[in-house]
Coordinates of C-alpha atoms in Angstrom, one line a residue:
Chain A
M1 CA -25.8 15.1 19.4
P2 CA -22.6 17.2 19.9
R3 CA -19.4 16.9 17.1
Y4 CA -16.4 16.3 19.7
A5 CA -13.4 18.9 18.7
M6 CA -10.6 19.4 21.4
V7 CA -8.2 22.4 21.8
I8 CA -4.4 22.0 22.9
D9 CA -3.3 25.5 24.0
L10 CA 0.4 25.0 23.3
Q11 CA 0.8 28.3 25.6
R12 CA -0.2 25.8 28.4
C13 CA 1.5 22.9 27.5
V14 CA 4.4 22.4 29.4
G15 CA 5.4 19.1 27.5
C16 CA 5.6 17.2 29.8
G17 CA 4.0 13.4 28.3
S18 CA 1.4 13.0 30.7
C19 CA -1.4 13.0 28.0
S20 CA 0.4 10.0 26.4
I21 CA 1.6 7.7 29.5
S22 CA -2.4 8.0 30.7
C23 CA -3.4 7.5 27.3
R24 CA -1.2 3.9 26.9
N25 CA -2.9 2.9 30.3
E26 CA -6.3 4.0 29.3
N27 CA -6.5 2.2 26.0
N28 CA -3.8 -0.8 27.0
V29 CA -1.4 0.8 24.2
S30 CA 1.6 -1.2 23.1
E31 CA 4.5 -0.7 22.3
G32 CA 5.8 1.3 19.5
V33 CA 2.0 2.4 19.4
Y34 CA 1.2 5.8 19.6
W35 CA -2.3 7.6 19.8
S36 CA -0.9 9.7 21.7
H37 CA 1.8 11.6 20.5
K38 CA 4.3 14.8 19.5
I39 CA 6.1 16.6 17.1
T40 CA 9.3 18.6 17.9
E41 CA 11.1 20.9 16.4
T42 CA 13.6 23.1 16.2
S43 CA 14.5 26.1 15.2
G44 CA 17.1 29.0 14.8
K45 CA 20.6 29.1 15.1
F46 CA 22.9 28.1 17.1
P47 CA 22.5 29.8 20.1
N48 CA 19.5 32.0 19.1
V49 CA 17.9 28.3 18.8
R50 CA 14.2 28.0 20.4
Y51 CA 12.3 24.6 21.1
H52 CA 9.0 23.9 19.8
Y53 CA 6.6 20.7 21.0
I54 CA 3.5 20.3 19.2
P55 CA 1.3 17.3 21.2
T56 CA -0.1 15.0 18.9
L57 CA -3.1 12.7 18.5
C58 CA -5.4 11.5 15.0
N59 CA -7.3 15.0 14.0
H60 CA -11.1 13.1 13.8
C61 CA -11.1 15.4 11.2
E62 CA -14.7 15.9 9.1
N63 CA -13.9 15.3 5.9
P64 CA -11.2 11.5 6.7
P65 CA -9.3 10.0 3.7
C66 CA -8.9 7.3 5.6
V67 CA -12.6 7.0 6.0
R68 CA -12.7 7.8 2.7
G69 CA -10.3 5.3 1.9
C70 CA -11.4 2.2 3.9
P71 CA -12.6 -0.7 1.7
T72 CA -14.5 -2.5 4.2
Q73 CA -15.3 0.4 6.4
A74 CA -13.6 -0.5 9.3
M75 CA -12.6 3.2 9.7
H76 CA -15.7 4.6 9.9
K77 CA -17.1 8.6 11.1
L78 CA -19.4 8.3 15.0
D79 CA -22.3 10.6 14.7
N80 CA -20.5 12.4 17.6
G81 CA -17.7 13.2 15.1
I82 CA -15.1 10.5 16.5
T83 CA -13.2 9.1 13.9
M84 CA -13.0 5.2 14.8
H85 CA -11.8 2.1 14.1
D86 CA -13.2 -2.1 13.9
P87 CA -10.5 -4.3 13.7
N88 CA -13.2 -7.2 13.5
K89 CA -13.7 -5.3 9.9
C90 CA -9.7 -4.3 9.0
I91 CA -8.3 -5.9 6.7
G92 CA -5.2 -4.7 7.2
C93 CA -3.8 -2.8 3.5
R94 CA -2.6 0.1 5.8
Y95 CA -4.6 2.5 2.9
C96 CA -5.8 4.3 5.8
M97 CA -2.0 4.7 7.0
I98 CA -0.9 5.7 3.6
N99 CA -4.4 8.3 3.0
C100 CA -4.0 10.0 6.8
P101 CA -1.6 13.3 6.1
Y102 CA -0.6 12.9 10.0
G103 CA 0.6 9.6 10.3
V104 CA -1.6 9.0 13.4
I105 CA -2.6 5.2 12.4
Y106 CA -0.1 2.5 13.7
F107 CA -0.3 -1.2 12.3
N108 CA -0.4 -4.0 14.6
W109 CA 3.3 -5.4 12.7
K110 CA 3.3 -8.9 16.1
N111 CA 1.4 -9.2 19.0
A112 CA 0.7 -6.9 20.7
H113 CA 2.2 -6.9 24.5
S114 CA 5.1 -9.8 23.3
A115 CA 7.5 -8.2 26.1
W116 CA 4.8 -9.5 28.9
K117 CA 4.8 -12.6 27.4
A118 CA 8.6 -13.3 28.6
E119 CA 8.8 -16.1 31.0
N120 CA 12.8 -14.9 31.7
S121 CA 13.3 -12.8 35.3
L122 CA 16.0 -10.3 35.3
I123 CA 18.1 -12.2 38.9
K124 CA 16.5 -15.5 39.2
G125 CA 14.5 -16.5 42.1
V126 CA 14.6 -12.8 43.1
T127 CA 12.8 -11.2 40.6
S128 CA 9.5 -12.2 38.8
S129 CA 9.0 -12.8 35.5
P130 CA 7.5 -10.1 32.3
A131 CA 4.7 -13.1 32.5
E132 CA 4.8 -14.2 36.1
E133 CA 4.0 -9.7 37.1
V134 CA 1.2 -11.0 34.6
R135 CA -0.4 -13.3 36.0
K136 CA 0.2 -11.5 39.9
T137 CA -2.3 -9.0 39.0
G138 CA -4.5 -11.3 37.3
G139 CA -4.6 -8.5 34.8
K140 CA -4.9 -9.2 30.2
G141 CA -1.7 -9.4 28.8
I142 CA -0.1 -6.9 31.0
P143 CA -0.5 -5.5 33.8
Y144 CA -1.6 -3.0 34.3
Y145 CA -4.6 -3.5 31.7
N146 CA -7.5 -1.4 31.9
P147 CA -10.7 -3.9 30.9
E148 CA -13.4 -0.4 30.3
R149 CA -11.4 0.0 27.6
N150 CA -13.1 -3.5 25.5
V151 CA -16.3 -2.0 26.3
T152 CA -16.5 -0.6 22.5
L153 CA -13.2 -1.6 20.9
A154 CA -10.8 -5.1 21.4
G155 CA -8.6 -4.5 24.9
I156 CA -5.9 -4.9 23.3
R157 CA -5.8 -5.6 18.9
P158 CA -4.9 -8.2 17.6
K159 CA -2.0 -8.4 14.7
G160 CA -2.3 -7.4 11.4
V161 CA -4.9 -4.7 12.1
V162 CA -4.2 -0.8 12.7
E163 CA -5.5 0.8 15.4
K164 CA -5.7 5.0 16.8
C165 CA -7.0 7.1 19.0
T166 CA -10.8 7.2 19.9
F167 CA -10.6 10.5 21.3
C168 CA -11.3 8.1 24.5
D169 CA -15.3 7.1 22.9
H170 CA -16.0 4.8 25.3
R171 CA -15.4 7.3 28.6
V172 CA -17.2 10.1 26.3
N173 CA -20.2 7.6 26.3
E174 CA -20.4 7.5 29.9
G175 CA -20.4 11.7 30.1
K176 CA -16.6 11.6 31.0
L177 CA -13.5 13.6 29.1
P178 CA -10.8 11.4 27.4
R179 CA -8.5 10.7 29.7
C180 CA -5.2 12.6 28.0
V181 CA -7.5 16.3 28.8
E182 CA -7.9 14.8 32.0
A183 CA -4.3 13.4 32.9
C184 CA -3.4 17.2 31.4
P185 CA -1.4 19.0 34.6
A186 CA -1.1 22.1 32.9
D187 CA -5.1 22.1 31.6
A188 CA -3.6 22.4 28.1
R189 CA -6.2 20.2 26.2
I190 CA -9.6 21.3 26.3
F191 CA -12.8 18.5 24.9
G192 CA -16.0 20.0 23.9
D193 CA -18.7 19.7 22.1
L194 CA -18.3 22.2 18.3
D195 CA -21.8 22.6 17.7
N196 CA -22.4 24.1 21.4
P197 CA -21.7 27.9 20.7
Q198 CA -21.0 28.2 24.4
S199 CA -18.9 25.2 24.9
Q200 CA -14.9 25.7 26.3
V201 CA -13.8 24.7 23.2
N202 CA -16.2 27.0 21.0
Q203 CA -15.0 30.6 23.7
L204 CA -11.6 29.4 22.9
L205 CA -11.2 29.4 18.8
G206 CA -14.2 32.6 19.3
K207 CA -10.4 34.5 21.7
F208 CA -7.8 33.2 19.9
R209 CA -6.5 32.0 16.2
P210 CA -6.3 28.6 16.2
F211 CA -4.3 26.9 14.1
R212 CA -4.8 23.2 12.8
L213 CA -1.9 21.0 11.4
K214 CA -2.0 20.9 7.4
E215 CA -4.9 22.6 6.7
A216 CA -4.5 22.5 2.8
V217 CA -5.4 19.1 2.6
G218 CA -8.8 19.6 3.2
T219 CA -8.8 17.3 5.5
E220 CA -10.8 19.7 8.3
P221 CA -9.3 18.4 11.7
A222 CA -11.4 18.4 14.9
V223 CA -7.8 19.0 16.8
F224 CA -7.8 22.9 17.2
Y225 CA -4.0 24.3 18.7
I226 CA -4.0 27.9 20.0
R227 CA -1.2 30.0 20.9
D228 CA 2.6 29.3 21.3
F229 CA 4.4 29.0 24.8
S230 CA 7.0 32.1 24.8
A231 CA 8.4 33.9 27.5
A232 CA 11.1 35.6 25.7
G233 CA 10.6 39.4 25.1
Y234 CA 13.2 41.6 22.9
P235 CA 14.5 45.4 22.6
R236 CA 12.2 47.0 19.6
T237 CA 14.2 47.2 16.7
K238 CA 14.4 46.7 12.8
G239 CA 17.0 45.0 12.1
G240 CA 20.2 46.1 9.9
V241 CA 22.3 46.1 7.3
Chain B
M1 CA 12.3 -34.6 -19.9
K2 CA 14.8 -34.4 -16.8
K3 CA 14.7 -30.5 -17.4
Q4 CA 11.2 -30.2 -17.1
Q5 CA 11.6 -32.0 -13.5
L6 CA 14.4 -29.4 -12.9
W7 CA 12.3 -26.5 -13.7
I8 CA 8.8 -28.1 -11.7
G9 CA 10.7 -29.3 -8.9
L10 CA 12.6 -25.4 -8.8
L11 CA 9.0 -24.4 -8.9
C12 CA 7.8 -25.8 -6.1
L13 CA 10.5 -25.3 -3.9
G14 CA 9.9 -22.0 -4.7
I15 CA 5.7 -22.6 -3.3
L16 CA 7.2 -24.2 -0.6
L17 CA 9.3 -21.4 0.0
G18 CA 6.2 -19.3 0.3
L19 CA 4.2 -21.6 2.5
W20 CA 6.8 -21.4 5.1
T21 CA 6.8 -17.9 4.7
T22 CA 3.0 -17.4 5.2
F23 CA 3.3 -20.1 7.8
K24 CA 5.9 -17.7 9.9
V25 CA 4.2 -14.0 9.0
Y26 CA 0.5 -15.2 10.4
T27 CA 2.4 -16.6 13.2
V28 CA 4.8 -14.6 13.9
G29 CA 3.7 -10.9 12.4
F30 CA 4.7 -8.6 9.9
S31 CA 7.5 -7.7 11.9
L32 CA 9.5 -10.4 9.6
Y33 CA 9.3 -8.1 6.6
A34 CA 11.6 -4.9 6.6
K35 CA 8.6 -2.1 7.4
T36 CA 8.2 0.0 10.2
D37 CA 5.1 2.4 10.6
V38 CA 7.1 4.0 8.0
L39 CA 7.9 1.6 5.0
V40 CA 4.0 0.4 5.1
W41 CA 4.2 -1.0 1.0
T42 CA 7.3 -2.7 0.1
L43 CA 7.8 -5.6 -1.5
P44 CA 5.1 -7.9 -1.6
L45 CA 2.8 -4.9 -2.5
S46 CA 5.0 -3.6 -5.6
T47 CA 5.3 -7.5 -6.4
Y48 CA 1.0 -7.8 -6.2
I49 CA 1.1 -4.4 -8.9
F50 CA 3.8 -5.7 -11.0
F51 CA 2.2 -8.8 -11.7
S52 CA -1.9 -7.4 -11.9
L53 CA -0.3 -4.7 -14.8
T54 CA 1.0 -7.2 -16.6
S55 CA -2.4 -8.8 -16.5
A56 CA -3.9 -5.9 -17.6
G57 CA -1.6 -5.4 -20.1
L58 CA -1.9 -8.8 -21.8
A59 CA -5.4 -7.8 -21.5
F60 CA -5.4 -5.3 -23.5
I61 CA -3.0 -7.8 -25.8
S62 CA -6.1 -10.6 -26.0
S63 CA -9.2 -7.8 -26.7
F64 CA -7.3 -7.3 -30.1
P65 CA -8.8 -9.5 -32.3
V66 CA -12.0 -10.4 -29.7
V67 CA -12.7 -5.9 -29.7
F68 CA -11.2 -4.8 -32.5
G69 CA -11.0 -7.1 -35.2
I70 CA -7.4 -7.4 -35.9
K71 CA -8.3 -11.2 -36.6
R72 CA -3.9 -12.3 -36.8
Y73 CA -3.4 -12.4 -33.4
E74 CA -6.2 -14.4 -32.8
V75 CA -3.4 -17.6 -32.8
V76 CA -2.3 -16.6 -29.9
E77 CA -5.5 -15.3 -28.2
K78 CA -5.1 -19.0 -25.9
R79 CA -2.5 -17.9 -24.2
T80 CA -2.3 -14.9 -24.1
V81 CA -5.7 -15.3 -22.2
Y82 CA -4.4 -18.4 -19.8
L83 CA -1.1 -16.2 -19.1
E84 CA -3.4 -13.4 -17.9
I85 CA -5.5 -15.8 -15.6
A86 CA -1.8 -17.7 -14.4
V87 CA -0.2 -14.2 -13.8
L88 CA -3.5 -12.8 -12.3
L89 CA -3.4 -15.6 -9.8
G90 CA 0.2 -14.7 -8.7
S91 CA -0.7 -11.4 -8.0
F92 CA -3.2 -13.2 -5.8
V93 CA -0.7 -14.5 -3.8
C94 CA 1.0 -11.6 -3.1
L95 CA -1.3 -9.4 -2.1
L96 CA -2.6 -12.2 0.2
L97 CA 0.7 -12.0 2.2
H98 CA 0.7 -8.0 2.0
L99 CA -2.7 -7.9 4.2
G100 CA -2.8 -8.2 7.6
A101 CA -5.9 -10.1 8.6
P102 CA -6.6 -11.9 4.4
L103 CA -10.2 -13.3 6.4
N104 CA -11.4 -9.8 7.1
V105 CA -12.1 -10.0 3.6
V106 CA -15.9 -11.1 3.4
Y107 CA -16.3 -7.2 4.9
I108 CA -15.9 -6.0 1.2
L109 CA -18.9 -8.0 0.7
L110 CA -21.1 -7.3 4.0
S111 CA -19.4 -3.8 4.6
P112 CA -18.6 -2.3 1.4
N113 CA -17.3 1.7 1.0
P114 CA -17.9 2.7 -2.7
S115 CA -15.9 5.8 -1.6
S116 CA -13.1 3.7 -2.1
P117 CA -10.8 2.9 -4.8
L118 CA -10.0 -0.7 -3.2
W119 CA -12.9 -1.8 -2.8
W120 CA -14.1 -1.2 -6.9
L121 CA -10.4 -3.0 -7.1
A122 CA -11.4 -5.5 -5.0
V123 CA -15.0 -6.2 -6.8
L124 CA -13.4 -6.0 -10.2
Y125 CA -10.2 -8.0 -10.2
F126 CA -13.1 -10.4 -8.9
A127 CA -15.2 -9.9 -11.8
Y128 CA -12.0 -10.3 -14.0
F129 CA -11.1 -13.7 -12.4
V130 CA -14.3 -14.8 -13.0
L131 CA -15.2 -13.5 -16.5
L132 CA -10.8 -14.6 -17.6
L133 CA -11.6 -18.0 -17.0
S134 CA -15.5 -18.1 -18.4
A135 CA -13.4 -16.7 -21.5
F136 CA -10.6 -19.5 -21.2
W137 CA -12.7 -22.3 -20.7
R138 CA -14.7 -20.7 -24.4
I139 CA -11.9 -20.5 -25.9
H140 CA -10.5 -24.1 -25.0
T141 CA -14.1 -25.9 -26.6
G142 CA -12.8 -24.0 -29.7
H143 CA -15.2 -20.0 -29.7
I144 CA -13.8 -17.0 -28.9
S145 CA -17.1 -15.2 -27.3
K146 CA -16.9 -11.0 -28.6
T147 CA -19.3 -10.3 -25.6
L148 CA -16.5 -11.8 -23.0
G149 CA -13.6 -10.3 -24.5
V150 CA -15.5 -7.1 -24.4
L151 CA -16.4 -7.0 -20.9
I152 CA -12.6 -8.1 -20.1
F153 CA -11.5 -5.2 -22.3
L154 CA -13.5 -3.1 -20.0
I155 CA -12.4 -4.1 -16.8
A156 CA -8.8 -4.1 -17.4
I157 CA -9.1 -1.1 -18.1
F158 CA -11.1 -0.1 -15.0
T159 CA -8.7 -1.9 -13.0
S160 CA -5.6 -0.5 -14.0
T161 CA -7.1 3.1 -13.8
T162 CA -8.7 2.4 -10.4
L163 CA -5.1 2.2 -8.8
G164 CA -4.3 5.4 -10.2
W165 CA -6.8 6.2 -8.7
L166 CA -6.7 4.1 -5.6
L167 CA -2.9 6.0 -5.6
G168 CA -4.5 9.2 -7.4
M169 CA -6.0 9.7 -3.7
T170 CA -3.7 10.4 -1.3
D171 CA -3.1 13.7 -1.1
A172 CA -0.5 13.2 1.8
R173 CA 1.3 12.1 -0.6
P174 CA 1.9 13.8 -3.7
T175 CA 5.0 11.4 -5.1
L176 CA 2.0 8.9 -5.4
N177 CA -0.8 11.3 -6.2
A178 CA -1.2 12.5 -9.5
S179 CA -4.5 11.6 -12.2
F180 CA -0.9 10.8 -14.1
F181 CA -1.2 7.7 -13.1
S182 CA -4.3 7.1 -14.4
F183 CA -2.8 6.7 -17.8
Y184 CA 0.9 5.3 -16.9
F185 CA 0.0 2.6 -15.5
P186 CA -2.5 0.8 -18.1
L187 CA 0.4 1.8 -20.6
T188 CA 3.0 0.5 -18.5
G189 CA 0.6 -2.5 -17.9
L190 CA 0.8 -3.0 -21.7
A191 CA 4.7 -2.4 -22.1
S192 CA 4.9 -5.4 -19.4
G193 CA 1.5 -7.5 -20.8
M194 CA 3.5 -7.6 -24.6
A195 CA 6.9 -8.3 -23.1
A196 CA 5.5 -11.6 -20.9
L197 CA 3.2 -12.5 -23.9
I198 CA 6.7 -12.6 -26.9
L199 CA 9.2 -14.8 -23.8
F200 CA 6.8 -16.8 -23.3
S201 CA 5.9 -17.5 -26.7
M202 CA 9.5 -17.3 -27.2
V203 CA 10.6 -19.4 -25.2
Y204 CA 7.3 -22.4 -26.4
L205 CA 9.1 -22.6 -29.8
N206 CA 12.4 -22.9 -28.6
L207 CA 11.8 -26.0 -26.4
S208 CA 9.5 -27.4 -28.8
G209 CA 11.3 -27.3 -31.3
Q210 CA 8.9 -26.6 -33.6
A211 CA 9.4 -24.2 -37.6
V212 CA 7.0 -21.1 -36.5
S213 CA 5.0 -20.2 -39.7
E214 CA 5.8 -16.8 -41.4
E215 CA 2.9 -15.8 -40.6
R216 CA 3.3 -16.6 -37.2
S217 CA 7.1 -14.8 -37.2
A218 CA 5.4 -11.8 -38.7
L219 CA 3.0 -11.3 -35.6
Y220 CA 5.6 -11.9 -33.9
N221 CA 7.9 -9.3 -34.9
E222 CA 5.4 -7.1 -35.2
F223 CA 4.6 -8.2 -31.2
A224 CA 8.6 -7.0 -31.2
R225 CA 8.3 -3.4 -32.5
L226 CA 4.4 -2.2 -31.0
M227 CA 6.8 -3.4 -27.4
G228 CA 9.7 -1.0 -28.3
I229 CA 6.6 1.6 -28.8
V230 CA 5.8 1.0 -25.7
A231 CA 8.5 1.0 -24.0
G232 CA 10.1 4.4 -25.8
M233 CA 6.5 5.9 -25.2
V234 CA 6.4 4.9 -21.3
A235 CA 10.5 6.5 -21.5
V236 CA 8.9 9.8 -22.4
L237 CA 6.7 9.6 -19.3
F238 CA 8.9 8.7 -16.7
L239 CA 11.7 11.2 -18.0
W240 CA 8.6 13.3 -17.5
R241 CA 7.5 12.8 -14.3
T242 CA 11.6 12.9 -13.4
I243 CA 11.3 16.4 -14.3
S244 CA 7.8 17.4 -12.9
G245 CA 7.9 15.1 -9.9
G246 CA 11.5 15.1 -9.4
I247 CA 13.8 17.9 -10.8
S248 CA 11.3 21.7 -10.9
S249 CA 8.9 20.5 -7.9
T250 CA 9.9 22.9 -4.8
A251 CA 7.0 21.4 -2.8
V252 CA 9.0 18.9 0.0
E253 CA 6.1 16.5 -0.2
Y254 CA 8.1 14.9 -2.9
G255 CA 11.4 14.4 -1.3
G256 CA 10.8 10.7 -1.8
F257 CA 10.8 10.7 -5.0
K258 CA 13.5 12.6 -5.3
H259 CA 15.6 10.6 -3.3
M260 CA 14.5 8.1 -5.2
I261 CA 15.9 9.5 -8.5
G262 CA 19.8 7.7 -8.8
S263 CA 18.3 4.5 -7.0
I264 CA 19.0 1.4 -7.8
P265 CA 15.8 0.6 -8.8
Y266 CA 15.0 4.3 -10.5
N267 CA 17.8 3.1 -13.3
I268 CA 16.9 -0.3 -13.5
E269 CA 13.8 0.6 -15.2
F270 CA 15.1 3.5 -16.6
W271 CA 18.2 1.2 -18.6
L272 CA 16.7 -2.0 -18.5
G273 CA 13.5 -1.4 -18.8
L274 CA 12.6 0.8 -21.2
V275 CA 15.7 2.7 -22.7
I276 CA 17.5 -0.6 -23.6
P277 CA 13.9 -2.8 -24.8
T278 CA 13.6 0.9 -27.2
V279 CA 16.5 0.2 -28.8
L280 CA 16.9 -3.5 -29.4
M281 CA 13.2 -3.6 -31.0
L282 CA 13.9 -0.7 -32.7
I283 CA 16.7 -2.5 -35.0
P284 CA 15.3 -4.2 -37.4
T285 CA 18.3 -7.3 -37.0
I286 CA 18.1 -7.7 -33.7
R287 CA 14.1 -7.1 -33.3
V288 CA 13.7 -10.1 -35.3
T289 CA 15.7 -12.6 -33.3
I290 CA 14.8 -14.8 -30.8
W291 CA 17.8 -14.1 -28.5
G292 CA 16.8 -10.2 -29.3
K293 CA 13.1 -10.5 -28.4
V294 CA 14.4 -12.3 -25.5
T295 CA 16.5 -10.2 -24.1
A296 CA 14.1 -7.3 -24.8
S297 CA 10.8 -8.9 -22.8
V298 CA 13.5 -10.8 -20.4
S299 CA 15.1 -6.8 -19.9
L300 CA 11.8 -5.2 -19.9
L301 CA 10.4 -7.3 -17.4
V302 CA 13.0 -6.7 -15.0
G303 CA 13.0 -3.3 -15.2
M304 CA 9.3 -3.0 -14.5
F305 CA 9.2 -5.1 -11.1
A306 CA 12.1 -3.0 -10.2
G307 CA 10.3 0.2 -11.3
R308 CA 6.8 -0.5 -9.3
L309 CA 9.0 -1.2 -6.1
E310 CA 10.6 2.3 -6.8
F311 CA 6.8 3.9 -7.4
V312 CA 6.0 2.1 -4.2
L313 CA 9.0 2.9 -2.0
S314 CA 9.1 6.9 -3.4
G315 CA 5.4 7.1 -1.5
V316 CA 6.4 6.2 1.7
V317 CA 10.1 6.8 2.6
R318 CA 9.3 10.2 3.5
P319 CA 7.7 9.9 6.8
L320 CA 4.8 11.5 7.4
G321 CA 3.4 14.1 10.5
Q322 CA 4.7 12.3 14.0
M323 CA 6.0 9.0 12.1
A324 CA 8.7 11.7 11.4
E325 CA 10.1 12.1 15.1
G326 CA 12.8 10.5 16.0
R327 CA 13.2 9.6 12.2
P328 CA 16.2 10.9 9.5
E329 CA 14.3 12.6 6.6
I330 CA 14.1 9.4 4.5
V331 CA 14.0 6.2 5.7
S332 CA 16.1 3.6 4.1
Y333 CA 14.3 -0.2 3.0
M334 CA 16.2 -3.2 1.7
P335 CA 14.3 -5.8 1.9
T336 CA 14.0 -9.1 4.3
V337 CA 14.5 -12.8 3.0
Y338 CA 10.4 -13.0 3.9
E339 CA 9.9 -10.2 1.5
V340 CA 11.5 -11.5 -1.1
F341 CA 10.0 -14.9 -0.9
V342 CA 7.0 -13.6 -0.7
A343 CA 7.9 -12.4 -4.6
L344 CA 9.5 -15.4 -5.8
F345 CA 6.2 -17.3 -4.2
G346 CA 4.0 -15.3 -6.5
F347 CA 6.8 -15.9 -9.1
S348 CA 6.5 -19.5 -8.4
V349 CA 2.4 -20.1 -8.9
M350 CA 2.2 -18.2 -11.7
L351 CA 5.1 -20.2 -13.6
L352 CA 3.5 -23.7 -12.3
I353 CA 0.1 -23.1 -13.6
Y354 CA 1.3 -21.9 -16.5
T355 CA 4.0 -24.8 -17.6
I356 CA 1.1 -26.8 -16.2
G357 CA -1.0 -24.5 -18.5
E358 CA 1.5 -25.2 -21.3
R359 CA 1.3 -29.1 -20.4
Y360 CA -1.8 -30.6 -21.0
L361 CA -4.0 -27.3 -22.4
K362 CA -2.4 -27.2 -26.1
L363 CA -1.9 -23.2 -25.7
E364 CA -1.3 -23.4 -29.5
A365 CA -4.6 -24.1 -30.1
V366 CA -5.7 -21.3 -32.7
P367 CA -10.0 -20.9 -31.8
E368 CA -12.5 -20.6 -34.3

């Protein structure tokens, strides 16, 4: 059984956000919920400033505090290392959100995609209402509904339960890459089996010095980051007093 | 009679508002609460913690005669156990309105996870409730069951300390993460349990107009003194928590607690909940008066209620990881009217159940 992991090459990542967009489409993710997101930071003092961009998603930790704390095993580990969630067992206590050090689990405070239920159109008789659009496309809740998501998890998750990235388990089961990996125009996301010494993931981890988010908390994330984007150089110096 | 009708009417109004809130929350959604993805635990949960720890504190008191053989406390045994039941039901109401999918709690039985403190809490509370009902029934029929008393005492220790474990497990939020809470919780629970018992006993004495025997009067004074001592002990722990987690710590993860120091709930907790009851109850001339006891116990309960909110918020106001993206370093919180109604619902249910018991179940009766 493989043990899936992802390497994110920060030198290749251009911060375009196509991972997040493709994730939303693939998994029918609602407004305000981010299975794929980012952490941005700036360093330095003006005019010497630098912008950092770190793409984020569920880390599918080997030692996941969300799974340990879930009272009903709604949050659970699959044999292939994916941290999965079953909305049918979730009681909505949000203890997983409290336990997750990465802030990647979201609670559905209300019905998903509620904006698409509106019947009012912007210009009456000219533009269609969101609800009409949904009806026209035959979508379920949203015009761009992806029925494939429904194979292993509710296509659209109900209100009152949590949700998060699943490494696109429904695609991985069919031998496909997670959608964010496939959609990345810079090939900054590399997905593979940690237990296979020849996998591209292991080749990159052996070539570069990887880091993971908040390693000190001991969760053993399966998302690794390598390199850092910087086209800048600087003249050799020892500084000064 | 008119006063009683007004009281029942007010409680029914509180329950009706609570039922309306329940309907709204489960039809519209939890977006009615002042919650964001950051503030995942707020007033409904802190009210639940307040009730559940008060109930544990009452269980400690009810164990004095049964477990430790201090016979003079038997006179308040029936009232204490009944109050425990009422307070516990109040906590269940708030918990129900905190959970997003309460019907799925059946999976606590069908798909158990013993590595989760939350699972243990659910199991313990279920057992606790059943045992309490059985113990009360025994007392109501004139007997005290030592076995039930011991079991309730043990479960009260486990529930209050498991709550500490539950929060102590959150490595990501050191403000909540402290084994410290495994003894802070039972101790504060004991303080609020004592305050609740004193308050309800004093109100009963005042309303019934009964003459209080010297023996009972001495017992209530002893309770009041104990409450003052416990509140004083908690005040010391509270200050150490402030120093170790808030003032001397350099860890950024304590930012939430540092923000809460000096906040309104923090000050209510410290001054009303700890300082005033300690001072009032350590002055003998005030301690022996009914108004002194009532003031101290109300003050302590209000302080503890605010304290539970301060504690919960200190763990969640600082966004973690990607949740911090586009958000301020500390997220502010003001409860919505629906959250206030949830707390009101819990109090109304608890008080109505207690009032019914006071009216029909002779809580003053002393078991054999």
